[in-house]
PDB file of C-alpha atoms in Angstrom:
ATOM      1  CA  MET H   1      55.205  65.113  43.548  1.00  0.00           C
ATOM      2  CA  GLY H   2      54.013  61.749  42.422  1.00  0.00           C
ATOM      3  CA  LEU H   3      50.777  59.946  41.914  1.00  0.00           C
ATOM      4  CA  ALA H   4      50.560  58.785  45.546  1.00  0.00           C
ATOM      5  CA  PHE H   5      50.461  62.368  46.855  1.00  0.00           C
ATOM      6  CA  ALA H   6      47.809  63.270  44.290  1.00  0.00           C
ATOM      7  CA  ILE H   7      45.639  60.350  45.408  1.00  0.00           C
ATOM      8  CA  ILE H   8      46.133  61.174  49.090  1.00  0.00           C
ATOM      9  CA  HIS H   9      45.320  64.809  48.339  1.00  0.00           C
ATOM     10  CA  TRP H  10      41.994  63.954  46.712  1.00  0.00           C
ATOM     11  CA  ILE H  11      41.034  61.425  49.392  1.00  0.00           C
ATOM     12  CA  ALA H  12      41.784  63.987  52.109  1.00  0.00           C
ATOM     13  CA  PHE H  13      39.845  66.668  50.235  1.00  0.00           C
ATOM     14  CA  ILE H  14      36.786  64.424  49.926  1.00  0.00           C
ATOM     15  CA  LEU H  15      36.969  63.487  53.627  1.00  0.00           C
ATOM     16  CA  GLN H  16      37.310  67.151  54.626  1.00  0.00           C
ATOM     17  CA  LEU H  17      34.293  68.013  52.491  1.00  0.00           C
ATOM     18  CA  ILE H  18      32.261  65.250  54.121  1.00  0.00           C
ATOM     19  CA  PHE H  19      33.342  66.320  57.629  1.00  0.00           C
ATOM     20  CA  ALA H  20      32.558  69.971  56.920  1.00  0.00           C
ATOM     21  CA  THR H  21      29.106  69.038  55.593  1.00  0.00           C
ATOM     22  CA  VAL H  22      28.349  66.934  58.669  1.00  0.00           C
ATOM     23  CA  CYS H  23      29.535  69.737  60.979  1.00  0.00           C
ATOM     24  CA  ILE H  24      27.333  72.295  59.238  1.00  0.00           C
ATOM     25  CA  ALA H  25      24.361  69.922  59.374  1.00  0.00           C
ATOM     26  CA  CYS H  26      24.908  69.317  63.100  1.00  0.00           C
ATOM     27  CA  GLY H  27      25.202  73.036  63.732  1.00  0.00           C
ATOM     28  CA  LEU H  28      21.986  73.777  61.851  1.00  0.00           C
ATOM     29  CA  PHE H  29      20.209  70.971  63.712  1.00  0.00           C
ATOM     30  CA  TYR H  30      21.330  72.441  67.041  1.00  0.00           C
ATOM     31  CA  ILE H  31      20.231  75.927  66.007  1.00  0.00           C
ATOM     32  CA  THR H  32      16.778  74.640  65.050  1.00  0.00           C
ATOM     33  CA  GLU H  33      16.474  72.949  68.443  1.00  0.00           C
ATOM     34  CA  VAL H  34      17.326  76.226  70.182  1.00  0.00           C
ATOM     35  CA  ILE H  35      14.828  78.098  67.986  1.00  0.00           C
ATOM     36  CA  GLU H  36      12.157  75.548  68.806  1.00  0.00           C
ATOM     37  CA  ASP H  37      12.758  75.754  72.568  1.00  0.00           C
ATOM     38  CA  TYR H  38      13.212  79.524  72.929  1.00  0.00           C
ATOM     39  CA  THR H  39      10.748  81.109  70.525  1.00  0.00           C
ATOM     40  CA  VAL H  40      10.361  84.408  72.417  1.00  0.00           C
ATOM     41  CA  ILE H  41      14.104  85.062  72.544  1.00  0.00           C
ATOM     42  CA  THR H  42      14.441  83.865  68.947  1.00  0.00           C
ATOM     43  CA  ARG H  43      11.821  86.381  67.813  1.00  0.00           C
ATOM     44  CA  HIS H  44      13.815  89.207  69.408  1.00  0.00           C
ATOM     45  CA  VAL H  45      17.080  87.971  67.884  1.00  0.00           C
ATOM     46  CA  PHE H  46      15.453  87.747  64.446  1.00  0.00           C
ATOM     47  CA  LYS H  47      13.943  91.210  64.796  1.00  0.00           C
ATOM     48  CA  TRP H  48      17.183  92.889  65.842  1.00  0.00           C
ATOM     49  CA  SER H  49      19.302  91.070  63.280  1.00  0.00           C
ATOM     50  CA  ASN H  50      16.830  92.157  60.596  1.00  0.00           C
ATOM     51  CA  ILE H  51      17.240  95.759  61.753  1.00  0.00           C
ATOM     52  CA  ALA H  52      21.037  95.364  61.834  1.00  0.00           C
ATOM     53  CA  VAL H  53      21.072  94.042  58.252  1.00  0.00           C
ATOM     54  CA  ALA H  54      18.909  96.964  57.092  1.00  0.00           C
ATOM     55  CA  VAL H  55      21.288  99.412  58.787  1.00  0.00           C
ATOM     56  CA  THR H  56      24.237  97.595  57.196  1.00  0.00           C
ATOM     57  CA  HIS H  57      22.704  98.099  53.750  1.00  0.00           C
ATOM     58  CA  VAL H  58      22.306 101.822  54.415  1.00  0.00           C
ATOM     59  CA  VAL H  59      25.876 102.135  55.754  1.00  0.00           C
ATOM     60  CA  LEU H  60      27.284 100.292  52.731  1.00  0.00           C
ATOM     61  CA  TYR H  61      25.317 102.575  50.425  1.00  0.00           C
ATOM     62  CA  LEU H  62      26.621 105.692  52.166  1.00  0.00           C
ATOM     63  CA  LEU H  63      30.239 104.644  52.704  1.00  0.00           C
ATOM     64  CA  GLU H  64      31.084 102.028  50.091  1.00  0.00           C
ATOM     65  CA  ASP H  65      29.203 103.233  47.004  1.00  0.00           C
ATOM     66  CA  THR H  66      26.921 100.260  46.618  1.00  0.00           C
ATOM     67  CA  SER H  67      24.214 100.995  44.090  1.00  0.00           C
ATOM     68  CA  LEU H  68      20.783 102.334  44.869  1.00  0.00           C
ATOM     69  CA  LEU H  69      19.402  99.067  43.479  1.00  0.00           C
ATOM     70  CA  ASP H  70      21.470  97.104  46.047  1.00  0.00           C
ATOM     71  CA  LEU H  71      20.055  99.284  48.801  1.00  0.00           C
ATOM     72  CA  ALA H  72      16.481  99.049  47.544  1.00  0.00           C
ATOM     73  CA  VAL H  73      16.476  95.280  47.101  1.00  0.00           C
ATOM     74  CA  GLY H  74      18.232  94.755  50.440  1.00  0.00           C
ATOM     75  CA  LEU H  75      15.670  96.892  52.238  1.00  0.00           C
ATOM     76  CA  LEU H  76      12.845  95.096  50.418  1.00  0.00           C
ATOM     77  CA  VAL H  77      14.215  91.779  51.685  1.00  0.00           C
ATOM     78  CA  CYS H  78      14.294  93.167  55.224  1.00  0.00           C
ATOM     79  CA  GLY H  79      10.740  94.474  54.802  1.00  0.00           C
ATOM     80  CA  ALA H  80       9.493  91.112  53.549  1.00  0.00           C
ATOM     81  CA  ALA H  81      11.257  89.419  56.469  1.00  0.00           C
ATOM     82  CA  TRP H  82       9.517  91.840  58.820  1.00  0.00           C
ATOM     83  CA  PHE H  83       6.131  90.660  57.514  1.00  0.00           C
ATOM     84  CA  VAL H  84       7.187  87.017  57.866  1.00  0.00           C
ATOM     85  CA  LEU H  85       8.357  87.750  61.405  1.00  0.00           C
ATOM     86  CA  GLN H  86       4.846  88.929  62.305  1.00  0.00           C
ATOM     87  CA  GLN H  87       3.707  85.298  61.847  1.00  0.00           C
ATOM     88  CA  PHE H  88       6.508  83.877  64.007  1.00  0.00           C
ATOM     89  CA  PRO H  89       6.509  81.175  65.437  1.00  0.00           C
ATOM     90  CA  ASN H  90       3.767  79.921  63.098  1.00  0.00           C
ATOM     91  CA  ILE H  91       5.500  80.738  59.824  1.00  0.00           C
ATOM     92  CA  ASP H  92       3.705  79.238  56.854  1.00  0.00           C
ATOM     93  CA  MET H  93       6.070  78.142  54.133  1.00  0.00           C
ATOM     94  CA  PHE H  94       3.498  78.894  51.441  1.00  0.00           C
ATOM     95  CA  SER H  95       2.331  82.262  52.736  1.00  0.00           C
ATOM     96  CA  PRO H  96       2.653  85.122  50.249  1.00  0.00           C
ATOM     97  CA  SER H  97       5.063  86.994  52.525  1.00  0.00           C
ATOM     98  CA  PHE H  98       7.415  83.995  52.869  1.00  0.00           C
ATOM     99  CA  LEU H  99       7.345  83.292  49.131  1.00  0.00           C
ATOM    100  CA  LEU H 100       8.012  86.977  48.465  1.00  0.00           C
ATOM    101  CA  LEU H 101      10.985  86.844  50.840  1.00  0.00           C
ATOM    102  CA  MET H 102      12.465  83.859  49.004  1.00  0.00           C
ATOM    103  CA  PHE H 103      11.891  85.512  45.618  1.00  0.00           C
ATOM    104  CA  LEU H 104      13.526  88.738  46.805  1.00  0.00           C
ATOM    105  CA  MET H 105      16.490  86.770  48.131  1.00  0.00           C
ATOM    106  CA  VAL H 106      17.069  85.366  44.642  1.00  0.00           C
ATOM    107  CA  VAL H 107      16.750  88.867  43.164  1.00  0.00           C
ATOM    108  CA  ASN H 108      19.190  90.121  45.812  1.00  0.00           C
ATOM    109  CA  HIS H 109      21.704  87.486  44.659  1.00  0.00           C
ATOM    110  CA  PHE H 110      21.504  88.674  41.053  1.00  0.00           C
ATOM    111  CA  VAL H 111      21.857  92.317  42.050  1.00  0.00           C
ATOM    112  CA  ALA H 112      24.885  91.488  44.210  1.00  0.00           C
ATOM    113  CA  TYR H 113      26.474  89.462  41.411  1.00  0.00           C
ATOM    114  CA  GLN H 114      26.110  92.453  39.109  1.00  0.00           C
ATOM    115  CA  PHE H 115      27.683  94.709  41.719  1.00  0.00           C
ATOM    116  CA  PHE H 116      30.687  92.445  42.317  1.00  0.00           C
ATOM    117  CA  ARG H 117      31.266  91.893  38.602  1.00  0.00           C
ATOM    118  CA  THR H 118      32.183  95.548  38.208  1.00  0.00           C
ATOM    119  CA  ARG H 119      34.294  95.968  41.360  1.00  0.00           C
ATOM    120  CA  TYR H 120      37.280  94.051  42.617  1.00  0.00           C
ATOM    121  CA  LEU H 121      37.080  93.013  46.253  1.00  0.00           C
ATOM    122  CA  SER H 122      38.771  90.157  48.055  1.00  0.00           C
ATOM    123  CA  PHE H 123      37.015  86.826  48.328  1.00  0.00           C
ATOM    124  CA  SER H 124      36.556  87.239  52.094  1.00  0.00           C
ATOM    125  CA  GLN H 125      34.881  90.634  51.601  1.00  0.00           C
ATOM    126  CA  ILE H 126      32.479  89.160  49.066  1.00  0.00           C
ATOM    127  CA  VAL H 127      31.680  86.217  51.347  1.00  0.00           C
ATOM    128  CA  ALA H 128      31.148  88.613  54.257  1.00  0.00           C
ATOM    129  CA  TYR H 129      28.715  90.680  52.181  1.00  0.00           C
ATOM    130  CA  PHE H 130      26.772  87.615  51.080  1.00  0.00           C
ATOM    131  CA  THR H 131      26.709  86.156  54.596  1.00  0.00           C
ATOM    132  CA  ILE H 132      25.475  89.279  56.364  1.00  0.00           C
ATOM    133  CA  CYS H 133      23.511  91.154  53.724  1.00  0.00           C
ATOM    134  CA  ILE H 134      22.006  88.373  51.638  1.00  0.00           C
ATOM    135  CA  TRP H 135      21.863  85.065  53.507  1.00  0.00           C
ATOM    136  CA  LEU H 136      21.422  85.944  57.196  1.00  0.00           C
ATOM    137  CA  VAL H 137      17.817  87.138  57.275  1.00  0.00           C
ATOM    138  CA  PRO H 138      16.303  84.607  54.828  1.00  0.00           C
ATOM    139  CA  LEU H 139      18.211  81.743  56.460  1.00  0.00           C
ATOM    140  CA  GLN H 140      16.846  82.785  59.839  1.00  0.00           C
ATOM    141  CA  MET H 141      13.304  82.689  58.471  1.00  0.00           C
ATOM    142  CA  VAL H 142      13.872  79.261  56.902  1.00  0.00           C
ATOM    143  CA  LEU H 143      15.249  77.954  60.203  1.00  0.00           C
ATOM    144  CA  GLY H 144      12.306  79.623  61.963  1.00  0.00           C
ATOM    145  CA  LEU H 145       9.911  77.330  60.106  1.00  0.00           C
ATOM    146  CA  VAL H 146      10.568  74.660  62.751  1.00  0.00           C
ATOM    147  CA  ALA H 147       9.545  76.903  65.642  1.00  0.00           C
ATOM    148  CA  GLY H 148       5.831  76.228  65.165  1.00  0.00           C
ATOM    149  CA  GLU H 149       6.158  72.459  65.375  1.00  0.00           C
ATOM    150  CA  ASN H 150       6.080  72.198  69.177  1.00  0.00           C
ATOM    151  CA  ILE H 151       3.351  74.748  69.843  1.00  0.00           C
ATOM    152  CA  LEU H 152       0.363  73.241  71.564  1.00  0.00           C
ATOM    153  CA  PRO H 153      -2.988  73.571  69.816  1.00  0.00           C
ATOM    154  CA  THR H 154      -5.190  76.329  71.185  1.00  0.00           C
ATOM    155  CA  THR H 155      -8.545  74.939  70.069  1.00  0.00           C
ATOM    156  CA  PHE H 156     -10.123  71.565  70.558  1.00  0.00           C
ATOM    157  CA  ASP H 157     -10.516  69.184  67.659  1.00  0.00           C
ATOM    158  CA  SER H 158     -14.153  69.375  66.543  1.00  0.00           C
ATOM    159  CA  ALA H 159     -14.163  65.710  65.406  1.00  0.00           C
ATOM    160  CA  ARG H 160     -14.033  64.438  69.022  1.00  0.00           C
TER     161      ARG H 160
END
């Protein structure tokens, strides 16, 4: 194929990338609006998804020979998320439990990279593992940061 198809290919690729980015941004914006409006239901969804991810780590350890380090770090992430969830909907971005969760997520990435370096799995299996076992719970907590923005104050301002 010639130069024209190469140019069209790259223009289409850039447009698709832009459209995909806008769609993801719109989806995340909508999810944050739902989280903000339905904090009680959101808390239950976060709690049960955290439990489901912890169970998934155990099942993968038992059935798929993931390492004990994968299991331990994954369960530590779920434990840190559990402590962050106790603050919901008033999650503080600089609280020790939230910072620990973000640090453990980074550690979880490195542990997973080490695991997948030594085993061959398809790209979709690796993406599925990262989506469910690594990104789901921390992303929920990051999106949950917006839930406390619409909560009415419970004490009067002393300056009045």
